[in-house]
Each structure stands twice: as structure tokens, then as C-alpha cells.
């Protein structure tokens, strides 16, 4: 399972430039000893709110999802590197550990008998 | 002297009642036993079974649904269309765990640039209303 997930919002660019940016990012990751599992494109869409970054007010962006396994020590430096990249609008790294399966989800609590004294607030 | 009279009165009452309950009236007892046999043979006593009208345990609407911060359409259903504020538990009707998950996912989506903060995406305005809230038109 992917250990980390990088949500990358890139500036709205032409395809070759987007490709170049993604290639740079993945190569940086691999240099720092990460194993990239996969890259997903969520499409180019209008941003939910205008983001000002590197002196430009962005209204549209390309959303990309990058799954990778890596050591946790490289992450602060990697995020710092991404923040300095001019083409990256917003990078976010989230850990993607699978949560324990909840079998008893939303089972309603047994009703308390009406004789039960109310809790003092 | 008064005490003695009271004692005598109580003693008299007890004797009277004792006499009533300690009756060895075989005849009456016999009748009672036979009526029990008759009722047992009719067999109209209730049969023990689990409640046939029992309602199955209901969970909240997101019972077996995974909540993801990327699923903006789902998260927008729990957000006000006018202000973009997250509805409370008394409006959404979600259980504690799911309400917390939804709330955390919405805040994550805000920060990561997936979901708008002060408004609801216009393309999601026509979605069915799951929350118990009526908007003034």
C-alpha cells in the first residue's frame, strides 16, 4: 500500500511543460530514495478559490496525485523543494496508512432505560 | 392496661386470619387442581419467540461509505450552500464517528485546494438534500 500521497496542484500550462514539471518532481523523489508507485491525473479544473503563489494569482490548475513509499526524514526537505518550484501552486503530502477496518460502524447504542437518572451537567 | 387490650385485639385478629389460611378444605383445593389441568391441555399460554416486530438496527446514512477528502461532491452535501459552513450533528443526523470524519475531511479539502471555503460549488447545488434543513427560498 502507498505510504505517502502527494497532491500536487500545478499551474495551468501546456502539456509539454506539465510533463517537464512532473518529470522533475518524480526525479527529485527518486534521487532522495523514494519508490514511486503511481501517478494519477485528476484533470485540469478551476481552483475552488484564487491562490496567489510566486507573484501570480492562479484561477485554474492541474491536479495530480502521486503515490510513493519513502523514509519520513526526507519529507520536510522535499516539501521545501516543492515550495520553491515556480510551477507548483500547492503541494500537500499525506500519509496513506490503511485504517483498521471498522466492523461495528454506526451500530446504534442500546437505548437507556427511562428509569435511568439523567447525568448531572 | 391499654397495652394489654391492644395486644389481645391483635392476637385475636392473627388467630382469625391464621384460621382462614390454614384451612384444610380438601374439596376446594381439589377443584383448583383440576382447573389447572384443563388450562394446560388448552395450551393457550404464550410461546416464547423473539419479537417479530423488531426493527433492524439502523445506522447513519454514511454507515458503510468511506469518506475521502477528494470526494468533494459527497462532502458538499454536508455544507451550507449560502455560507459554506459545515452543518452540525443535529442537522446532518450522522453518528459521532462519521460526523468527525466528514468534518476532518472537509477541513483537509479546504486546505489542500479541493473544496471552496465560503461557498458550495454551483455544480453541486442540485444534489439531493440529505440533511434535515429547510432553506428559505
PDB file of C-alpha atoms in Angstrom:
ATOM      1  CA  UNK A   1       0.000   0.000   0.000  1.00  0.00           C
ATOM      2  CA  UNK A   2       1.228   3.516  -0.727  1.00  0.00           C
ATOM      3  CA  UNK A   3       2.788   5.055   2.276  1.00  0.00           C
ATOM      4  CA  UNK A   4       2.509   8.683   1.250  1.00  0.00           C
ATOM      5  CA  UNK A   5       0.330  10.526  -1.159  1.00  0.00           C
ATOM      6  CA  UNK A   6       1.394  13.810  -2.727  1.00  0.00           C
ATOM      7  CA  UNK A   7      -1.405  16.000  -4.000  1.00  0.00           C
ATOM      8  CA  UNK A   8       0.169  18.358  -6.471  1.00  0.00           C
ATOM      9  CA  UNK A   9      -1.625  21.366  -7.895  1.00  0.00           C
ATOM     10  CA  UNK A  10       0.307  22.685 -10.855  1.00  0.00           C
ATOM     11  CA  UNK A  11      -0.078  25.920 -12.734  1.00  0.00           C
ATOM     12  CA  UNK A  12      -2.326  25.671 -15.796  1.00  0.00           C
ATOM     13  CA  UNK A  13       0.262  25.058 -18.509  1.00  0.00           C
ATOM     14  CA  UNK A  14       0.627  23.442 -21.897  1.00  0.00           C
ATOM     15  CA  UNK A  15       1.177  19.706 -21.949  1.00  0.00           C
ATOM     16  CA  UNK A  16       4.967  19.638 -22.547  1.00  0.00           C
ATOM     17  CA  UNK A  17       5.597  21.993 -19.642  1.00  0.00           C
ATOM     18  CA  UNK A  18       3.360  19.982 -17.328  1.00  0.00           C
ATOM     19  CA  UNK A  19       5.212  16.843 -18.369  1.00  0.00           C
ATOM     20  CA  UNK A  20       8.543  18.525 -17.632  1.00  0.00           C
ATOM     21  CA  UNK A  21       7.389  19.642 -14.174  1.00  0.00           C
ATOM     22  CA  UNK A  22       6.115  16.201 -13.272  1.00  0.00           C
ATOM     23  CA  UNK A  23       9.289  14.594 -14.524  1.00  0.00           C
ATOM     24  CA  UNK A  24      11.397  16.949 -12.360  1.00  0.00           C
ATOM     25  CA  UNK A  25       9.285  16.154  -9.303  1.00  0.00           C
ATOM     26  CA  UNK A  26       9.445  12.403  -9.736  1.00  0.00           C
ATOM     27  CA  UNK A  27      13.186  12.504 -10.449  1.00  0.00           C
ATOM     28  CA  UNK A  28      13.757  14.519  -7.267  1.00  0.00           C
ATOM     29  CA  UNK A  29      11.800  11.945  -5.310  1.00  0.00           C
ATOM     30  CA  UNK A  30      13.744   9.047  -6.758  1.00  0.00           C
ATOM     31  CA  UNK A  31      17.054  10.828  -6.072  1.00  0.00           C
ATOM     32  CA  UNK A  32      16.103  11.027  -2.411  1.00  0.00           C
ATOM     33  CA  UNK A  33      15.469   7.306  -2.273  1.00  0.00           C
ATOM     34  CA  UNK A  34      11.702   7.064  -2.653  1.00  0.00           C
ATOM     35  CA  UNK A  35       9.843   4.393  -4.594  1.00  0.00           C
ATOM     36  CA  UNK A  36       7.118   5.890  -6.759  1.00  0.00           C
ATOM     37  CA  UNK A  37       4.090   3.644  -7.053  1.00  0.00           C
ATOM     38  CA  UNK A  38       1.973   5.613  -9.472  1.00  0.00           C
ATOM     39  CA  UNK A  39       0.809   8.926 -10.769  1.00  0.00           C
ATOM     40  CA  UNK A  40      -2.814   9.883 -11.332  1.00  0.00           C
ATOM     41  CA  UNK A  41      -4.155  12.849 -13.239  1.00  0.00           C
ATOM     42  CA  UNK A  42      -7.326  14.347 -11.787  1.00  0.00           C
ATOM     43  CA  UNK A  43      -7.631  16.751 -14.676  1.00  0.00           C
ATOM     44  CA  UNK A  44      -7.287  20.484 -15.096  1.00  0.00           C
ATOM     45  CA  UNK A  45     -10.046  22.396 -13.387  1.00  0.00           C
ATOM     46  CA  UNK A  46     -10.868  25.744 -11.899  1.00  0.00           C
ATOM     47  CA  UNK A  47      -9.424  26.167  -8.421  1.00  0.00           C
ATOM     48  CA  UNK A  48     -12.016  26.474  -5.618  1.00  0.00           C
ATOM     49  CA  UNK A  49     -10.516  29.834  -4.644  1.00  0.00           C
ATOM     50  CA  UNK A  50      -7.868  32.060  -6.177  1.00  0.00           C
ATOM     51  CA  UNK A  51      -4.382  31.153  -4.960  1.00  0.00           C
ATOM     52  CA  UNK A  52      -1.553  33.659  -5.070  1.00  0.00           C
ATOM     53  CA  UNK A  53       1.798  31.965  -5.456  1.00  0.00           C
ATOM     54  CA  UNK A  54       5.187  33.160  -6.763  1.00  0.00           C
ATOM     55  CA  UNK A  55       3.696  36.519  -7.733  1.00  0.00           C
ATOM     56  CA  UNK A  56       0.851  35.089  -9.849  1.00  0.00           C
ATOM     57  CA  UNK A  57      -2.846  34.860  -8.929  1.00  0.00           C
ATOM     58  CA  UNK A  58      -3.941  31.424 -10.158  1.00  0.00           C
ATOM     59  CA  UNK A  59      -7.530  30.605 -11.095  1.00  0.00           C
ATOM     60  CA  UNK A  60      -7.027  27.282 -12.870  1.00  0.00           C
ATOM     61  CA  UNK A  61      -4.740  24.386 -12.068  1.00  0.00           C
ATOM     62  CA  UNK A  62      -3.853  20.813 -12.928  1.00  0.00           C
ATOM     63  CA  UNK A  63      -4.461  18.283 -10.135  1.00  0.00           C
ATOM     64  CA  UNK A  64      -2.099  15.322  -9.810  1.00  0.00           C
ATOM     65  CA  UNK A  65      -1.879  12.513  -7.276  1.00  0.00           C
ATOM     66  CA  UNK A  66       1.479  10.830  -6.649  1.00  0.00           C
ATOM     67  CA  UNK A  67       1.723   7.677  -4.503  1.00  0.00           C
ATOM     68  CA  UNK A  68       5.118   6.776  -3.156  1.00  0.00           C
ATOM     69  CA  UNK A  69       6.925   4.890  -0.418  1.00  0.00           C
ATOM     70  CA  UNK A  70       9.714   6.725   1.320  1.00  0.00           C
ATOM     71  CA  UNK A  71      11.530   7.412   4.556  1.00  0.00           C
ATOM     72  CA  UNK A  72       9.852  10.064   6.639  1.00  0.00           C
ATOM     73  CA  UNK A  73      13.115  12.015   7.088  1.00  0.00           C
ATOM     74  CA  UNK A  74      13.230  13.250   3.510  1.00  0.00           C
ATOM     75  CA  UNK A  75       9.748  14.790   3.562  1.00  0.00           C
ATOM     76  CA  UNK A  76      10.433  18.247   5.086  1.00  0.00           C
ATOM     77  CA  UNK A  77      13.297  18.851   2.649  1.00  0.00           C
ATOM     78  CA  UNK A  78      11.188  17.588  -0.248  1.00  0.00           C
ATOM     79  CA  UNK A  79       8.262  19.838   0.610  1.00  0.00           C
ATOM     80  CA  UNK A  80      10.636  22.774   0.889  1.00  0.00           C
ATOM     81  CA  UNK A  81      11.966  21.967  -2.573  1.00  0.00           C
ATOM     82  CA  UNK A  82       8.436  21.826  -3.980  1.00  0.00           C
ATOM     83  CA  UNK A  83       7.501  25.138  -2.454  1.00  0.00           C
ATOM     84  CA  UNK A  84      10.402  26.767  -4.272  1.00  0.00           C
ATOM     85  CA  UNK A  85       9.282  25.350  -7.640  1.00  0.00           C
ATOM     86  CA  UNK A  86       7.621  28.125  -9.635  1.00  0.00           C
ATOM     87  CA  UNK A  87       5.207  25.858 -11.484  1.00  0.00           C
ATOM     88  CA  UNK A  88       3.813  24.205  -8.343  1.00  0.00           C
ATOM     89  CA  UNK A  89       0.852  26.024  -6.829  1.00  0.00           C
ATOM     90  CA  UNK A  90       0.137  23.858  -3.796  1.00  0.00           C
ATOM     91  CA  UNK A  91       1.887  20.658  -2.705  1.00  0.00           C
ATOM     92  CA  UNK A  92       0.444  18.535   0.110  1.00  0.00           C
ATOM     93  CA  UNK A  93       1.833  15.263   1.445  1.00  0.00           C
ATOM     94  CA  UNK A  94      -0.465  12.965   3.410  1.00  0.00           C
ATOM     95  CA  UNK A  95       0.366   9.622   4.949  1.00  0.00           C
ATOM     96  CA  UNK A  96      -1.802   6.908   3.498  1.00  0.00           C
ATOM     97  CA  UNK A  97      -1.754   4.214   6.176  1.00  0.00           C
ATOM     98  CA  UNK A  98      -4.823   1.998   5.925  1.00  0.00           C
ATOM     99  CA  UNK A  99      -7.008   2.424   8.978  1.00  0.00           C
ATOM    100  CA  UNK A 100      -8.225  -0.691  10.806  1.00  0.00           C
ATOM    101  CA  UNK A 101     -11.432  -1.974   9.300  1.00  0.00           C
ATOM    102  CA  UNK A 102     -14.384  -0.830  11.372  1.00  0.00           C
ATOM    103  CA  UNK A 103     -16.806  -3.689  11.548  1.00  0.00           C
ATOM    104  CA  UNK A 104     -19.203  -2.156  14.038  1.00  0.00           C
ATOM    105  CA  UNK A 105     -19.745   1.076  12.175  1.00  0.00           C
ATOM    106  CA  UNK A 106     -22.700   3.175  13.256  1.00  0.00           C
ATOM    107  CA  UNK A 107     -24.409   0.464  15.285  1.00  0.00           C
ATOM    108  CA  UNK A 108     -26.889   2.438  17.361  1.00  0.00           C
ATOM    109  CA  UNK A 109     -26.298   2.333  21.094  1.00  0.00           C
ATOM    110  CA  UNK A 110     -28.870   0.339  23.087  1.00  0.00           C
ATOM    111  CA  UNK A 111     -31.448   2.738  24.472  1.00  0.00           C
ATOM    112  CA  UNK A 112     -31.005   3.548  28.112  1.00  0.00           C
ATOM    113  CA  UNK A 113     -33.994   2.586  30.298  1.00  0.00           C
ATOM    114  CA  UNK A 114     -36.185   5.556  31.048  1.00  0.00           C
ATOM    115  CA  UNK A 115     -35.735   4.979  34.760  1.00  0.00           C
ATOM    116  CA  UNK A 116     -32.063   5.853  34.466  1.00  0.00           C
ATOM    117  CA  UNK A 117     -31.248   9.073  36.247  1.00  0.00           C
ATOM    118  CA  UNK A 118     -30.092  11.876  33.949  1.00  0.00           C
ATOM    119  CA  UNK A 119     -26.435  12.767  34.145  1.00  0.00           C
ATOM    120  CA  UNK A 120     -25.684  15.834  36.125  1.00  0.00           C
ATOM    121  CA  UNK A 121     -24.112  18.512  33.914  1.00  0.00           C
TER     122      UNK A 121
ATOM    123  CA  UNK B   1     -53.691  -1.804  80.759  1.00  0.00           C
ATOM    124  CA  UNK B   2     -54.332  -0.262  77.357  1.00  0.00           C
ATOM    125  CA  UNK B   3     -51.318  -2.128  76.036  1.00  0.00           C
ATOM    126  CA  UNK B   4     -52.778  -5.409  77.182  1.00  0.00           C
ATOM    127  CA  UNK B   5     -56.078  -4.687  75.423  1.00  0.00           C
ATOM    128  CA  UNK B   6     -54.283  -3.817  72.173  1.00  0.00           C
ATOM    129  CA  UNK B   7     -52.251  -6.999  72.376  1.00  0.00           C
ATOM    130  CA  UNK B   8     -55.374  -9.049  72.899  1.00  0.00           C
ATOM    131  CA  UNK B   9     -57.020  -7.351  69.908  1.00  0.00           C
ATOM    132  CA  UNK B  10     -54.057  -8.040  67.626  1.00  0.00           C
ATOM    133  CA  UNK B  11     -53.766 -11.610  68.855  1.00  0.00           C
ATOM    134  CA  UNK B  12     -57.441 -12.150  68.129  1.00  0.00           C
ATOM    135  CA  UNK B  13     -57.010 -10.830  64.570  1.00  0.00           C
ATOM    136  CA  UNK B  14     -53.998 -13.023  63.923  1.00  0.00           C
ATOM    137  CA  UNK B  15     -55.787 -16.113  65.122  1.00  0.00           C
ATOM    138  CA  UNK B  16     -58.727 -15.319  62.897  1.00  0.00           C
ATOM    139  CA  UNK B  17     -56.531 -14.886  59.806  1.00  0.00           C
ATOM    140  CA  UNK B  18     -54.402 -17.903  60.619  1.00  0.00           C
ATOM    141  CA  UNK B  19     -57.517 -19.958  60.811  1.00  0.00           C
ATOM    142  CA  UNK B  20     -58.540 -18.733  57.351  1.00  0.00           C
ATOM    143  CA  UNK B  21     -55.248 -19.545  55.598  1.00  0.00           C
ATOM    144  CA  UNK B  22     -54.511 -22.782  57.366  1.00  0.00           C
ATOM    145  CA  UNK B  23     -57.779 -24.284  56.194  1.00  0.00           C
ATOM    146  CA  UNK B  24     -57.584 -27.910  55.273  1.00  0.00           C
ATOM    147  CA  UNK B  25     -60.530 -27.727  52.933  1.00  0.00           C
ATOM    148  CA  UNK B  26     -59.590 -30.581  50.596  1.00  0.00           C
ATOM    149  CA  UNK B  27     -62.620 -30.019  48.462  1.00  0.00           C
ATOM    150  CA  UNK B  28     -61.760 -26.503  47.299  1.00  0.00           C
ATOM    151  CA  UNK B  29     -58.124 -27.489  46.655  1.00  0.00           C
ATOM    152  CA  UNK B  30     -59.204 -30.390  44.519  1.00  0.00           C
ATOM    153  CA  UNK B  31     -61.303 -28.153  42.294  1.00  0.00           C
ATOM    154  CA  UNK B  32     -58.379 -25.789  41.820  1.00  0.00           C
ATOM    155  CA  UNK B  33     -56.031 -28.597  40.729  1.00  0.00           C
ATOM    156  CA  UNK B  34     -58.458 -29.894  38.105  1.00  0.00           C
ATOM    157  CA  UNK B  35     -58.919 -26.434  36.540  1.00  0.00           C
ATOM    158  CA  UNK B  36     -55.136 -26.146  36.141  1.00  0.00           C
ATOM    159  CA  UNK B  37     -55.082 -29.420  34.243  1.00  0.00           C
ATOM    160  CA  UNK B  38     -57.807 -28.181  31.874  1.00  0.00           C
ATOM    161  CA  UNK B  39     -55.945 -24.926  31.102  1.00  0.00           C
ATOM    162  CA  UNK B  40     -52.700 -26.833  30.465  1.00  0.00           C
ATOM    163  CA  UNK B  41     -54.339 -29.040  27.917  1.00  0.00           C
ATOM    164  CA  UNK B  42     -55.779 -25.987  26.051  1.00  0.00           C
ATOM    165  CA  UNK B  43     -52.262 -24.698  25.671  1.00  0.00           C
ATOM    166  CA  UNK B  44     -53.085 -21.036  25.100  1.00  0.00           C
ATOM    167  CA  UNK B  45     -50.062 -19.852  27.021  1.00  0.00           C
ATOM    168  CA  UNK B  46     -47.741 -17.559  25.009  1.00  0.00           C
ATOM    169  CA  UNK B  47     -44.998 -19.316  23.037  1.00  0.00           C
ATOM    170  CA  UNK B  48     -41.578 -17.869  23.621  1.00  0.00           C
ATOM    171  CA  UNK B  49     -40.132 -16.387  20.410  1.00  0.00           C
ATOM    172  CA  UNK B  50     -38.122 -13.323  19.544  1.00  0.00           C
ATOM    173  CA  UNK B  51     -40.065 -10.153  18.835  1.00  0.00           C
ATOM    174  CA  UNK B  52     -41.496 -10.471  15.267  1.00  0.00           C
ATOM    175  CA  UNK B  53     -41.988  -6.716  15.034  1.00  0.00           C
ATOM    176  CA  UNK B  54     -38.416  -5.969  15.966  1.00  0.00           C
ATOM    177  CA  UNK B  55     -36.903  -3.168  13.855  1.00  0.00           C
ATOM    178  CA  UNK B  56     -33.466  -3.860  12.498  1.00  0.00           C
ATOM    179  CA  UNK B  57     -30.735  -1.653  13.985  1.00  0.00           C
ATOM    180  CA  UNK B  58     -30.444   1.455  11.812  1.00  0.00           C
ATOM    181  CA  UNK B  59     -27.139   3.191  11.287  1.00  0.00           C
ATOM    182  CA  UNK B  60     -26.476   6.654   9.948  1.00  0.00           C
ATOM    183  CA  UNK B  61     -26.549   7.354   6.209  1.00  0.00           C
ATOM    184  CA  UNK B  62     -22.776   7.052   5.831  1.00  0.00           C
ATOM    185  CA  UNK B  63     -22.725   3.691   7.587  1.00  0.00           C
ATOM    186  CA  UNK B  64     -20.621   1.720   5.098  1.00  0.00           C
ATOM    187  CA  UNK B  65     -19.349   4.604   2.982  1.00  0.00           C
ATOM    188  CA  UNK B  66     -15.679   5.623   3.114  1.00  0.00           C
ATOM    189  CA  UNK B  67     -15.296   9.363   3.480  1.00  0.00           C
ATOM    190  CA  UNK B  68     -12.450  10.779   1.378  1.00  0.00           C
ATOM    191  CA  UNK B  69     -11.208  14.354   1.208  1.00  0.00           C
ATOM    192  CA  UNK B  70     -11.049  14.064  -2.570  1.00  0.00           C
ATOM    193  CA  UNK B  71     -14.769  13.273  -2.871  1.00  0.00           C
ATOM    194  CA  UNK B  72     -15.876  16.884  -2.922  1.00  0.00           C
ATOM    195  CA  UNK B  73     -19.414  16.156  -4.098  1.00  0.00           C
ATOM    196  CA  UNK B  74     -20.138  13.950  -1.080  1.00  0.00           C
ATOM    197  CA  UNK B  75     -18.607  16.445   1.331  1.00  0.00           C
ATOM    198  CA  UNK B  76     -20.538  19.333  -0.214  1.00  0.00           C
ATOM    199  CA  UNK B  77     -23.804  17.682   0.787  1.00  0.00           C
ATOM    200  CA  UNK B  78     -22.976  18.424   4.427  1.00  0.00           C
ATOM    201  CA  UNK B  79     -22.137  22.058   3.819  1.00  0.00           C
ATOM    202  CA  UNK B  80     -24.414  25.101   3.663  1.00  0.00           C
ATOM    203  CA  UNK B  81     -24.984  26.412   0.115  1.00  0.00           C
ATOM    204  CA  UNK B  82     -25.148  30.017   1.323  1.00  0.00           C
ATOM    205  CA  UNK B  83     -22.144  30.290   3.612  1.00  0.00           C
ATOM    206  CA  UNK B  84     -20.172  27.094   3.098  1.00  0.00           C
ATOM    207  CA  UNK B  85     -20.199  26.292   6.813  1.00  0.00           C
ATOM    208  CA  UNK B  86     -20.277  22.663   7.944  1.00  0.00           C
ATOM    209  CA  UNK B  87     -23.610  21.501   9.386  1.00  0.00           C
ATOM    210  CA  UNK B  88     -23.732  20.238  12.961  1.00  0.00           C
ATOM    211  CA  UNK B  89     -24.678  16.750  14.087  1.00  0.00           C
ATOM    212  CA  UNK B  90     -28.249  17.747  14.864  1.00  0.00           C
ATOM    213  CA  UNK B  91     -28.727  18.701  11.212  1.00  0.00           C
ATOM    214  CA  UNK B  92     -26.775  16.001   9.388  1.00  0.00           C
ATOM    215  CA  UNK B  93     -28.027  13.140  11.563  1.00  0.00           C
ATOM    216  CA  UNK B  94     -24.683  11.342  11.351  1.00  0.00           C
ATOM    217  CA  UNK B  95     -23.235   9.260  14.134  1.00  0.00           C
ATOM    218  CA  UNK B  96     -20.264  10.596  16.132  1.00  0.00           C
ATOM    219  CA  UNK B  97     -17.556   8.796  14.220  1.00  0.00           C
ATOM    220  CA  UNK B  98     -18.817   9.717  10.742  1.00  0.00           C
ATOM    221  CA  UNK B  99     -19.526  13.332  11.677  1.00  0.00           C
ATOM    222  CA  UNK B 100     -15.929  13.696  12.840  1.00  0.00           C
ATOM    223  CA  UNK B 101     -14.602  12.013   9.695  1.00  0.00           C
ATOM    224  CA  UNK B 102     -16.677  14.277   7.452  1.00  0.00           C
ATOM    225  CA  UNK B 103     -15.655  17.376   9.371  1.00  0.00           C
ATOM    226  CA  UNK B 104     -11.962  16.489   9.201  1.00  0.00           C
ATOM    227  CA  UNK B 105     -12.204  15.618   5.506  1.00  0.00           C
ATOM    228  CA  UNK B 106     -13.882  18.941   4.701  1.00  0.00           C
ATOM    229  CA  UNK B 107     -11.196  20.905   6.513  1.00  0.00           C
ATOM    230  CA  UNK B 108      -8.493  18.882   4.749  1.00  0.00           C
ATOM    231  CA  UNK B 109     -10.122  19.541   1.394  1.00  0.00           C
ATOM    232  CA  UNK B 110     -10.247  23.268   2.178  1.00  0.00           C
ATOM    233  CA  UNK B 111      -6.560  23.368   2.980  1.00  0.00           C
ATOM    234  CA  UNK B 112      -5.415  21.260   0.058  1.00  0.00           C
ATOM    235  CA  UNK B 113      -7.313  23.261  -2.534  1.00  0.00           C
ATOM    236  CA  UNK B 114     -10.065  20.791  -3.419  1.00  0.00           C
ATOM    237  CA  UNK B 115     -13.077  22.478  -1.890  1.00  0.00           C
ATOM    238  CA  UNK B 116     -14.194  26.054  -1.573  1.00  0.00           C
ATOM    239  CA  UNK B 117     -14.448  27.525   1.914  1.00  0.00           C
ATOM    240  CA  UNK B 118     -17.095  30.229   1.753  1.00  0.00           C
ATOM    241  CA  UNK B 119     -19.397  28.748  -0.838  1.00  0.00           C
ATOM    242  CA  UNK B 120     -20.706  25.471  -2.202  1.00  0.00           C
ATOM    243  CA  UNK B 121     -19.694  24.535  -5.734  1.00  0.00           C
ATOM    244  CA  UNK B 122     -22.541  25.632  -8.046  1.00  0.00           C
ATOM    245  CA  UNK B 123     -22.474  22.325  -9.930  1.00  0.00           C
ATOM    246  CA  UNK B 124     -23.404  20.538  -6.665  1.00  0.00           C
ATOM    247  CA  UNK B 125     -26.380  22.767  -5.846  1.00  0.00           C
ATOM    248  CA  UNK B 126     -28.882  20.409  -7.446  1.00  0.00           C
ATOM    249  CA  UNK B 127     -27.775  17.442  -5.302  1.00  0.00           C
ATOM    250  CA  UNK B 128     -30.461  15.783  -3.148  1.00  0.00           C
ATOM    251  CA  UNK B 129     -30.754  17.213   0.339  1.00  0.00           C
ATOM    252  CA  UNK B 130     -29.716  14.641   2.977  1.00  0.00           C
ATOM    253  CA  UNK B 131     -29.547  16.976   5.904  1.00  0.00           C
ATOM    254  CA  UNK B 132     -32.663  17.888   7.863  1.00  0.00           C
ATOM    255  CA  UNK B 133     -32.593  21.512   6.936  1.00  0.00           C
ATOM    256  CA  UNK B 134     -35.006  23.654   5.001  1.00  0.00           C
ATOM    257  CA  UNK B 135     -33.630  26.662   3.225  1.00  0.00           C
ATOM    258  CA  UNK B 136     -35.660  29.797   2.757  1.00  0.00           C
ATOM    259  CA  UNK B 137     -36.131  30.437  -0.940  1.00  0.00           C
TER     260      UNK B 137
END
